[in-house]
XYZ file of C-alpha atoms in Angstrom:
562
model
C 19.147 -7.632 -38.319
C 18.978 -3.891 -38.990
C 19.984 -1.234 -36.454
C 16.407 -0.227 -35.599
C 15.395 -3.771 -34.657
C 18.539 -4.161 -32.549
C 17.638 -1.017 -30.614
C 14.016 -2.112 -30.103
C 14.964 -5.629 -28.979
C 17.706 -4.252 -26.746
C 15.315 -1.788 -25.110
C 12.512 -4.290 -24.458
C 15.005 -6.968 -23.385
C 16.838 -4.618 -21.028
C 13.519 -3.362 -19.657
C 12.371 -6.949 -19.074
C 15.575 -7.765 -17.148
C 15.198 -4.562 -15.122
C 11.543 -5.212 -14.182
C 12.242 -8.876 -13.413
C 15.180 -7.896 -11.195
C 13.129 -5.219 -9.438
C 10.204 -7.606 -8.768
C 12.564 -10.338 -7.596
C 14.357 -7.905 -5.298
C 10.991 -6.757 -3.905
C 9.878 -10.320 -3.153
C 13.184 -11.312 -1.569
C 13.370 -8.112 0.499
C 9.888 -8.850 1.864
C 10.943 -12.342 2.852
C 14.213 -11.132 4.353
C 12.433 -8.335 6.224
C 9.895 -10.744 7.763
C 8.782 -9.347 11.112
C 10.154 -5.911 10.265
C 7.424 -5.521 7.632
C 4.808 -5.950 10.376
C 6.562 -3.321 12.494
C 6.461 -0.934 9.557
C 2.778 -1.717 9.053
C 2.176 -1.093 12.766
C 2.899 2.582 12.129
C -0.125 2.781 9.834
C -2.524 3.433 12.705
C -0.538 6.318 14.197
C -0.511 10.028 13.340
C -0.050 11.409 9.784
C 3.710 11.980 10.161
C 4.274 8.352 11.162
C 1.868 7.327 8.413
C 4.059 9.102 5.854
C 7.125 7.388 7.326
C 5.406 3.998 7.182
C 4.406 4.561 3.561
C 7.962 5.536 2.633
C 9.548 2.555 4.423
C 6.996 0.079 3.062
C 7.519 1.331 -0.484
C 11.301 1.164 -0.058
C 10.877 -2.541 0.796
C 8.255 -3.284 -1.843
C 10.167 -1.219 -4.451
C 6.836 0.004 -5.812
C 4.527 2.853 -4.818
C 1.768 1.117 -6.786
C 2.107 -1.987 -4.581
C 1.894 0.116 -1.416
C -1.116 2.004 -2.766
C -2.906 -1.224 -3.734
C -2.185 -2.603 -0.259
C -3.537 0.585 1.333
C -6.697 0.396 -0.790
C -7.123 -3.209 0.398
C -6.900 -2.108 4.055
C -9.396 0.717 3.488
C -11.755 -1.635 1.657
C -11.559 -4.086 4.577
C -12.323 -1.306 7.056
C -8.936 -1.628 8.789
C -7.813 1.904 7.962
C -9.525 5.287 7.765
C -9.340 7.531 4.706
C -7.041 10.156 6.340
C -4.665 7.383 7.474
C -4.618 5.944 3.954
C -3.829 9.338 2.438
C -0.832 9.775 4.754
C 0.458 6.345 3.638
C 0.163 7.366 -0.007
C 2.082 10.586 0.621
C 4.902 8.503 2.091
C 4.727 5.951 -0.718
C 5.508 8.654 -3.252
C 8.688 9.459 -1.315
C 9.659 5.811 -0.916
C 9.394 5.079 -4.629
C 12.214 7.557 -5.346
C 14.645 5.182 -3.643
C 14.964 3.133 -6.851
C 16.002 6.178 -8.881
C 18.562 7.146 -6.231
C 20.067 3.640 -6.313
C 20.216 3.688 -10.129
C 22.106 6.996 -10.046
C 25.099 5.221 -8.509
C 27.535 4.216 -11.230
C 28.335 0.592 -10.461
C 28.754 -0.649 -14.037
C 32.098 -2.319 -13.258
C 30.585 -4.328 -10.389
C 27.350 -5.613 -12.002
C 28.591 -9.152 -12.617
C 30.243 -9.250 -9.192
C 26.833 -8.580 -7.595
C 25.194 -11.245 -9.767
C 27.874 -13.832 -8.969
C 28.005 -13.026 -5.229
C 24.214 -13.131 -4.935
C 24.022 -16.435 -6.803
C 26.807 -17.935 -4.687
C 25.172 -16.922 -1.364
C 21.714 -18.188 -2.359
C 23.139 -21.393 -3.855
C 25.362 -22.353 -0.917
C 23.281 -21.180 2.042
C 20.775 -23.532 3.688
C 19.171 -20.865 5.887
C 16.127 -19.245 4.319
C 16.921 -15.711 5.516
C 20.511 -15.813 4.181
C 19.251 -17.343 0.926
C 16.776 -14.465 0.568
C 19.576 -11.953 1.148
C 21.629 -13.672 -1.551
C 18.712 -13.576 -3.999
C 18.199 -9.877 -3.196
C 21.838 -9.162 -4.136
C 21.442 -11.292 -7.289
C 18.265 -9.362 -8.242
C 20.072 -6.076 -7.528
C 22.710 -7.087 -10.062
C 20.049 -8.031 -12.626
C 18.407 -4.641 -12.149
C 21.626 -2.872 -13.126
C 22.276 -5.371 -15.935
C 18.949 -4.346 -17.437
C 19.892 -0.669 -17.134
C 23.285 -1.311 -18.731
C 21.650 -3.218 -21.600
C 19.230 -0.346 -22.265
C 22.084 2.176 -22.080
C 24.180 0.289 -24.638
C 21.421 0.160 -27.258
C 20.449 3.821 -26.705
C 23.885 5.147 -27.721
C 23.219 5.041 -31.498
C 20.060 7.132 -30.942
C 22.198 10.100 -29.877
C 23.658 10.341 -33.377
C 20.307 10.079 -35.155
C 19.302 13.496 -36.558
C 15.610 12.518 -36.658
C 15.603 11.375 -33.038
C 17.565 14.407 -31.807
C 15.081 16.687 -33.581
C 12.111 14.846 -32.026
C 13.616 15.040 -28.532
C 14.248 18.733 -29.068
C 10.520 19.261 -29.552
C 9.715 17.369 -26.357
C 12.316 19.392 -24.455
C 10.845 22.709 -25.543
C 7.177 21.774 -25.054
C 6.862 20.664 -21.400
C 3.239 19.498 -21.719
C 4.325 17.127 -24.492
C 6.987 15.692 -22.163
C 4.327 15.120 -19.486
C 2.191 13.220 -21.997
C 5.147 11.101 -23.114
C 6.041 10.212 -19.503
C 2.431 9.380 -18.603
C 2.015 7.138 -21.662
C 5.299 5.325 -20.971
C 4.232 4.506 -17.406
C 0.711 3.509 -18.482
C 2.259 0.938 -20.830
C 4.984 -0.379 -18.503
C 2.893 -0.052 -15.285
C 5.970 0.952 -13.300
C 7.172 4.510 -12.772
C 10.462 3.138 -11.410
C 11.102 1.372 -14.719
C 10.251 4.378 -16.890
C 12.325 6.719 -14.724
C 15.221 4.253 -15.028
C 14.838 4.438 -18.829
C 14.735 8.233 -18.580
C 17.903 8.338 -16.446
C 19.709 6.087 -18.890
C 18.541 7.969 -21.950
C 19.419 11.360 -20.455
C 22.953 10.061 -19.793
C 23.543 9.799 -23.557
C 25.600 12.640 -25.030
C 24.108 14.959 -27.634
C 25.770 15.961 -30.926
C 28.392 17.999 -29.061
C 29.490 14.916 -27.120
C 29.408 16.747 -23.770
C 25.858 17.802 -22.899
C 22.886 15.468 -22.371
C 20.722 14.670 -25.363
C 17.677 15.899 -23.469
C 18.970 17.924 -20.515
C 17.481 18.181 -17.042
C 14.877 20.795 -18.060
C 13.688 18.420 -20.785
C 13.700 15.383 -18.454
C 11.656 16.958 -15.640
C 8.343 17.151 -17.598
C 8.725 13.472 -18.560
C 9.408 12.751 -14.887
C 6.173 14.557 -13.941
C 4.297 12.490 -16.520
C 5.739 9.290 -15.034
C 4.274 10.267 -11.662
C 0.844 10.803 -13.248
C 0.948 7.510 -15.158
C 1.638 5.441 -12.049
C -1.752 6.426 -10.570
C -3.630 4.229 -13.065
C -2.671 1.079 -11.118
C -4.369 2.406 -7.997
C -7.471 3.432 -9.946
C -7.751 -0.033 -11.495
C -7.309 -1.657 -8.072
C -10.170 0.416 -6.656
C -12.740 -0.627 -9.266
C -15.651 -2.389 -7.573
C -14.346 -1.493 -4.098
C -16.217 0.518 -1.418
C -16.294 4.298 -1.831
C -13.461 4.963 0.666
C -11.184 2.642 -1.298
C -11.996 4.549 -4.501
C -11.390 7.809 -2.659
C -7.948 6.515 -1.636
C -7.087 5.843 -5.286
C -8.264 9.320 -6.283
C -6.153 10.838 -3.479
C -3.124 9.307 -5.201
C -4.244 10.928 -8.470
C -4.855 14.321 -6.828
C -1.392 14.260 -5.222
C 0.494 13.513 -8.429
C -1.626 15.576 -10.822
C -1.602 18.668 -8.578
C 2.171 18.321 -8.222
C 2.668 17.950 -11.974
C 0.578 21.075 -12.667
C 2.472 23.111 -10.054
C 5.959 22.026 -11.159
C 5.110 22.382 -14.848
C 5.198 26.146 -14.342
C 8.492 25.914 -12.459
C 10.508 23.596 -14.708
C 13.446 25.943 -15.426
C 13.919 27.374 -11.901
C 13.442 23.892 -10.428
C 16.035 22.452 -12.821
C 18.439 25.228 -11.801
C 17.867 24.447 -8.109
C 18.470 20.714 -8.616
C 21.655 21.407 -10.566
C 22.851 23.684 -7.754
C 22.319 21.077 -4.984
C 23.489 18.055 -7.017
C 27.075 16.915 -7.691
C 28.981 19.007 -10.245
C 30.667 17.723 -13.384
C 30.009 16.959 -17.046
C 26.247 16.885 -17.621
C 26.150 13.366 -19.012
C 28.015 12.117 -15.931
C 25.779 13.765 -13.322
C 22.348 14.011 -14.934
C 21.238 10.596 -13.689
C 21.725 11.801 -10.108
C 20.060 15.112 -10.964
C 16.954 13.291 -12.242
C 16.898 11.143 -9.096
C 17.154 14.263 -6.924
C 14.444 15.991 -8.971
C 12.208 12.971 -8.441
C 12.854 12.908 -4.687
C 12.545 16.686 -4.387
C 9.218 16.730 -6.227
C 7.679 14.139 -3.914
C 9.177 15.658 -0.759
C 7.849 19.127 -1.570
C 4.376 17.857 -2.471
C 4.257 15.736 0.701
C 5.210 18.729 2.860
C 2.492 20.744 1.124
C -0.209 18.100 1.542
C 0.484 16.824 5.098
C -1.225 19.808 6.778
C -3.865 19.770 4.024
C -4.959 16.136 4.479
C -8.435 17.292 5.670
C -8.718 19.291 2.423
C -7.606 16.237 0.434
C -10.356 14.233 2.161
C -12.957 16.854 1.147
C -11.696 16.851 -2.454
C -11.894 13.079 -2.875
C -15.280 12.982 -1.133
C -16.488 15.457 -3.770
C -14.995 13.300 -6.529
C -16.550 10.139 -5.035
C -19.655 11.384 -3.218
C -21.697 9.453 -0.700
C -24.517 7.477 -2.212
C -25.343 4.036 -3.417
C -22.363 1.703 -3.362
C -21.198 0.221 -6.650
C -21.611 -3.226 -5.185
C -22.797 -4.488 -1.805
C -21.007 -7.526 -0.447
C -23.195 -10.541 0.236
C -23.011 -11.819 3.787
C -21.285 -15.015 2.678
C -18.557 -13.068 0.844
C -15.316 -12.368 2.728
C -15.288 -9.026 4.529
C -11.512 -8.602 4.538
C -9.749 -10.816 1.977
C -8.252 -9.071 -1.051
C -6.647 -11.104 -3.832
C -4.609 -8.062 -4.916
C -2.555 -8.396 -1.715
C -1.382 -11.983 -2.305
C 2.052 -10.646 -3.261
C 2.362 -8.833 0.097
C 2.047 -11.677 2.642
C 2.499 -9.514 5.778
C -0.578 -7.520 4.752
C -2.495 -10.502 3.351
C -2.109 -12.548 6.550
C -3.427 -9.649 8.602
C -6.596 -9.691 6.494
C -6.879 -13.475 6.864
C -6.595 -13.157 10.658
C -9.427 -10.603 10.640
C -11.560 -12.912 8.495
C -10.948 -15.876 10.813
C -11.990 -13.799 13.815
C -15.122 -12.754 11.917
C -15.941 -16.464 11.487
C -15.377 -16.919 15.231
C -17.902 -14.142 15.901
C -20.488 -15.855 13.676
C -20.105 -19.110 15.639
C -20.463 -17.260 18.939
C -23.752 -15.787 17.678
C -24.916 -19.276 16.617
C -24.241 -20.713 20.080
C -26.018 -17.727 21.631
C -29.155 -18.403 19.588
C -29.015 -22.080 20.468
C -29.029 -21.612 24.250
C -31.776 -18.954 24.377
C -35.352 -19.727 25.391
C -34.694 -22.268 28.160
C -33.338 -24.783 25.705
C -36.269 -24.562 23.291
C -35.455 -23.825 19.661
C -38.087 -21.612 18.086
C -38.523 -21.364 14.332
C -36.868 -17.944 14.068
C -33.724 -18.909 15.989
C -33.472 -22.207 14.113
C -33.560 -20.311 10.811
C -30.892 -17.859 11.988
C -28.551 -20.672 13.071
C -29.072 -22.487 9.777
C -28.377 -19.351 7.726
C -25.258 -18.478 9.712
C -23.970 -22.041 9.310
C -24.279 -21.730 5.522
C -22.454 -18.372 5.587
C -19.730 -19.941 7.744
C -19.200 -22.787 5.274
C -18.779 -20.379 2.360
C -16.358 -18.190 4.300
C -14.409 -21.307 5.347
C -14.021 -22.297 1.682
C -13.010 -18.752 0.662
C -10.342 -18.486 3.366
C -8.861 -21.865 2.453
C -8.761 -20.840 -1.217
C -6.930 -17.683 -0.135
C -4.419 -19.776 1.817
C -3.916 -21.952 -1.260
C -3.172 -18.846 -3.343
C -0.626 -17.655 -0.753
C 1.103 -21.047 -0.704
C 1.140 -21.463 -4.487
C 2.418 -17.911 -4.938
C 5.614 -18.845 -3.084
C 5.587 -15.528 -1.219
C 5.531 -16.893 2.335
C 8.631 -17.310 4.455
C 9.030 -20.540 6.422
C 7.894 -18.743 9.582
C 4.857 -17.269 7.856
C 3.971 -20.656 6.374
C 4.196 -22.244 9.842
C 2.017 -19.536 11.383
C -0.452 -19.906 8.521
C -0.755 -23.621 9.239
C -1.601 -22.741 12.855
C -4.208 -20.266 11.663
C -5.740 -22.903 9.381
C -5.973 -25.227 12.386
C -7.816 -22.500 14.313
C -10.172 -21.928 11.376
C -10.859 -25.671 11.091
C -11.884 -25.926 14.764
C -14.039 -22.800 14.550
C -15.830 -24.190 11.509
C -16.247 -27.584 13.229
C -17.816 -25.935 16.293
C -20.185 -24.034 13.988
C -21.308 -27.152 12.148
C -21.736 -29.111 15.425
C -23.859 -26.234 16.734
C -26.084 -26.572 13.665
C -26.399 -30.321 14.238
C -27.471 -29.718 17.851
C -30.016 -27.188 16.660
C -31.425 -29.605 14.078
C -31.694 -32.443 16.601
C -33.417 -30.386 19.307
C -35.692 -28.588 16.816
C -36.780 -31.917 15.321
C -37.774 -33.289 18.730
C -39.624 -30.091 19.622
C -41.780 -30.573 16.511
C -42.400 -34.285 17.059
C -44.677 -36.247 19.378
C -41.912 -36.969 21.860
C -40.746 -33.770 23.522
C -38.013 -33.101 26.079
C -39.049 -32.541 29.665
C -38.531 -29.182 31.341
C -35.664 -30.669 33.345
C -33.947 -31.938 30.174
C -34.331 -28.568 28.434
C -32.984 -26.794 31.509
C -29.900 -29.027 31.539
C -29.367 -28.505 27.817
C -29.538 -24.748 28.315
C -26.983 -24.960 31.140
C -24.654 -27.066 28.977
C -24.887 -24.603 26.085
C -24.246 -21.670 28.434
C -21.059 -23.367 29.607
C -20.075 -24.084 26.021
C -20.590 -20.443 25.071
C -18.546 -19.331 28.072
C -15.577 -21.600 27.341
C -15.789 -20.882 23.606
C -15.711 -17.133 24.276
C -12.682 -17.590 26.542
C -10.912 -19.658 23.867
C -11.504 -16.999 21.220
C -10.091 -14.328 23.530
C -7.068 -16.572 24.107
C -6.324 -17.042 20.407
C -6.916 -13.312 19.908
C -3.838 -12.746 22.062
C -5.430 -11.926 25.437
C -2.408 -12.373 27.693
C -4.594 -12.291 30.805
C -6.381 -15.513 29.854
C -5.613 -18.430 32.192
C -5.060 -21.476 29.985
C -5.253 -23.847 32.962
C -8.625 -22.360 33.924
C -9.908 -23.017 30.390
C -8.808 -26.652 30.677
C -10.623 -26.913 33.983
C -13.801 -25.561 32.387
C -13.552 -28.330 29.773
C -13.401 -30.876 32.584
C -16.577 -29.312 34.039
C -18.344 -29.827 30.707
C -17.299 -33.493 30.632
C -18.620 -33.967 34.173
C -21.871 -32.203 33.234
C -22.164 -34.468 30.191
C -21.900 -37.581 32.378
C -24.378 -36.148 34.882
C -26.902 -35.311 32.142
C -26.776 -38.844 30.757
C -27.469 -40.292 34.201
C -30.276 -37.804 34.841
C -31.887 -38.673 31.503
C -31.845 -42.381 32.318
C -33.392 -41.597 35.715
C -36.139 -39.519 34.055
C -36.872 -42.280 31.590
C -37.159 -44.720 34.496
C -39.659 -42.389 36.230
C -41.616 -41.845 33.005
C -40.761 -38.122 32.809
C -38.926 -38.560 29.489
C -39.748 -40.826 26.587
C -37.190 -43.584 26.042
C -37.270 -42.803 22.304
C -35.556 -39.524 23.091
C -32.465 -41.337 24.403
C -30.668 -41.577 21.050
C -31.221 -37.929 19.983
C -30.433 -36.749 23.535
C -27.165 -38.703 23.491
C -26.414 -37.260 20.034
C -26.777 -33.756 21.441
C -24.510 -34.581 24.380
C -21.970 -36.192 22.047
C -21.870 -33.045 19.899
C -21.507 -30.867 23.001
C -18.556 -33.039 24.022
C -17.054 -32.682 20.517
C -17.436 -28.897 20.760
C -15.556 -29.095 24.063
C -12.774 -31.059 22.365
C -12.488 -28.428 19.619
C -12.292 -25.753 22.320
C -9.417 -27.701 23.873
C -7.715 -27.708 20.475
C -8.042 -23.925 20.342
C -6.555 -23.677 23.834
C -3.629 -25.885 22.800
C -2.948 -23.615 19.810
C -3.055 -20.575 22.105
C -0.584 -22.293 24.445
C 1.813 -22.606 21.502
C 1.534 -18.809 21.026
C -0.064 -19.184 17.598
C -2.509 -16.330 18.124
C -4.246 -13.971 15.731
C -2.356 -11.099 17.369
C 0.790 -12.396 15.656
C -0.697 -11.320 12.317
C -2.231 -7.979 13.296
C -0.383 -4.751 12.532
C -1.611 -3.019 15.682
C 0.711 -2.783 18.688
């Protein structure tokens, strides 16, 4: 194998190890963080300063500003976050992503295999999930540096290549060319952290004199600016087909990085001098990795400080870029309002969206019950059609949510605690769907009798209305309980279920009495009993919801809000 092929294979192989290690570390950190991720997300609804902090912390955990931006776009698309809030998150995400470069700047070459062995040993021996995740994080951390070391080893021959040195010289002296190179690298790799790691490693190679960097800090900064521009493409792709505010969020990311690149492009030499002044001193090839990391952090810090007070201006800019008007695509009613498949890899965020979707299903069922008990128990054609349509929507949403759960489980991203909570949420969804379908059955039974020869008496319709009113009352209380309403009295809800059972028995006796007096047709007995049976089954499902609430498996556990 010739030298060129060795370099190419070494670069792509080292890059693959680096990206794999970074993604593995991100996944394991999320699992190890657990509840802390939700606390970080809870800051999203606060003021811009806290929003920036939340974006930075979230990105530090996810090890990717693109992942944070995609997650933010998902929240905006679902209507859980306003555009100004989303912009503050993105400002913070750009700071958080510099953490990887800062870590890489530490010279831990002699300890790479120690990290890999220690991480493997902890994850292999430990039985506790959290400790195992910590061990895998350490193992992935070692792999990350192994990838960097591999790339560094194969880059050394490049420093002695006259052709390559001449080509790099051109890039160093034409800043706009460096920006283009950096942007293209990140567009291909889809990770600014990876391309900056390559840049740090390459810059650490000595030039012909054996002392100075082959590219120098002034030559590396334009490439660094290009890396920041290239990373915006992920957000733009994630926003395709999303509501206008989600697209505006993606463009805000572009505006931030492009405006910063343009500004700093005119300040490359003085900025390089400033970074060299505040960074550790020594031989250039020994300190340039840290200088690049500091330049990356400094760039994002300065641009964040500039844009925080100008967030209203940023909003106006992106609203001009994506003006109000006809949406690119209007969601059908039966399509999920909140679920976003791009967030499967971030379970803390994904479960929040699932919880919102489940509560939306609960609202649909409440509206169905409301239509059923209107009109003194009579089901008119309009209400019957509404209940039928909502039942169909509910079934499609039920299937979509379960498919989303399946994707979360198969993705292997859930911790044991999250998986347990998800099972509780699926139980809640199942009972909500069951209540909705039973409501439709009641509607069909009553509507059929209203159209036929044998109709219910006024007394029977009045009792049915009273039963449905009680059902709606207890159902509403149950939904508030699973929503996390701490003021709900669980014992009182159980007592209300007992009242429904007593009413059920009373209604059966009253119907028999009416049949005996000739007020009701005996042929109505079977359908009337079917209605009462379904009301009783709805009551049982409400009890199930109460039992889940008693076990503290509430939707509030998944929400980011305090």
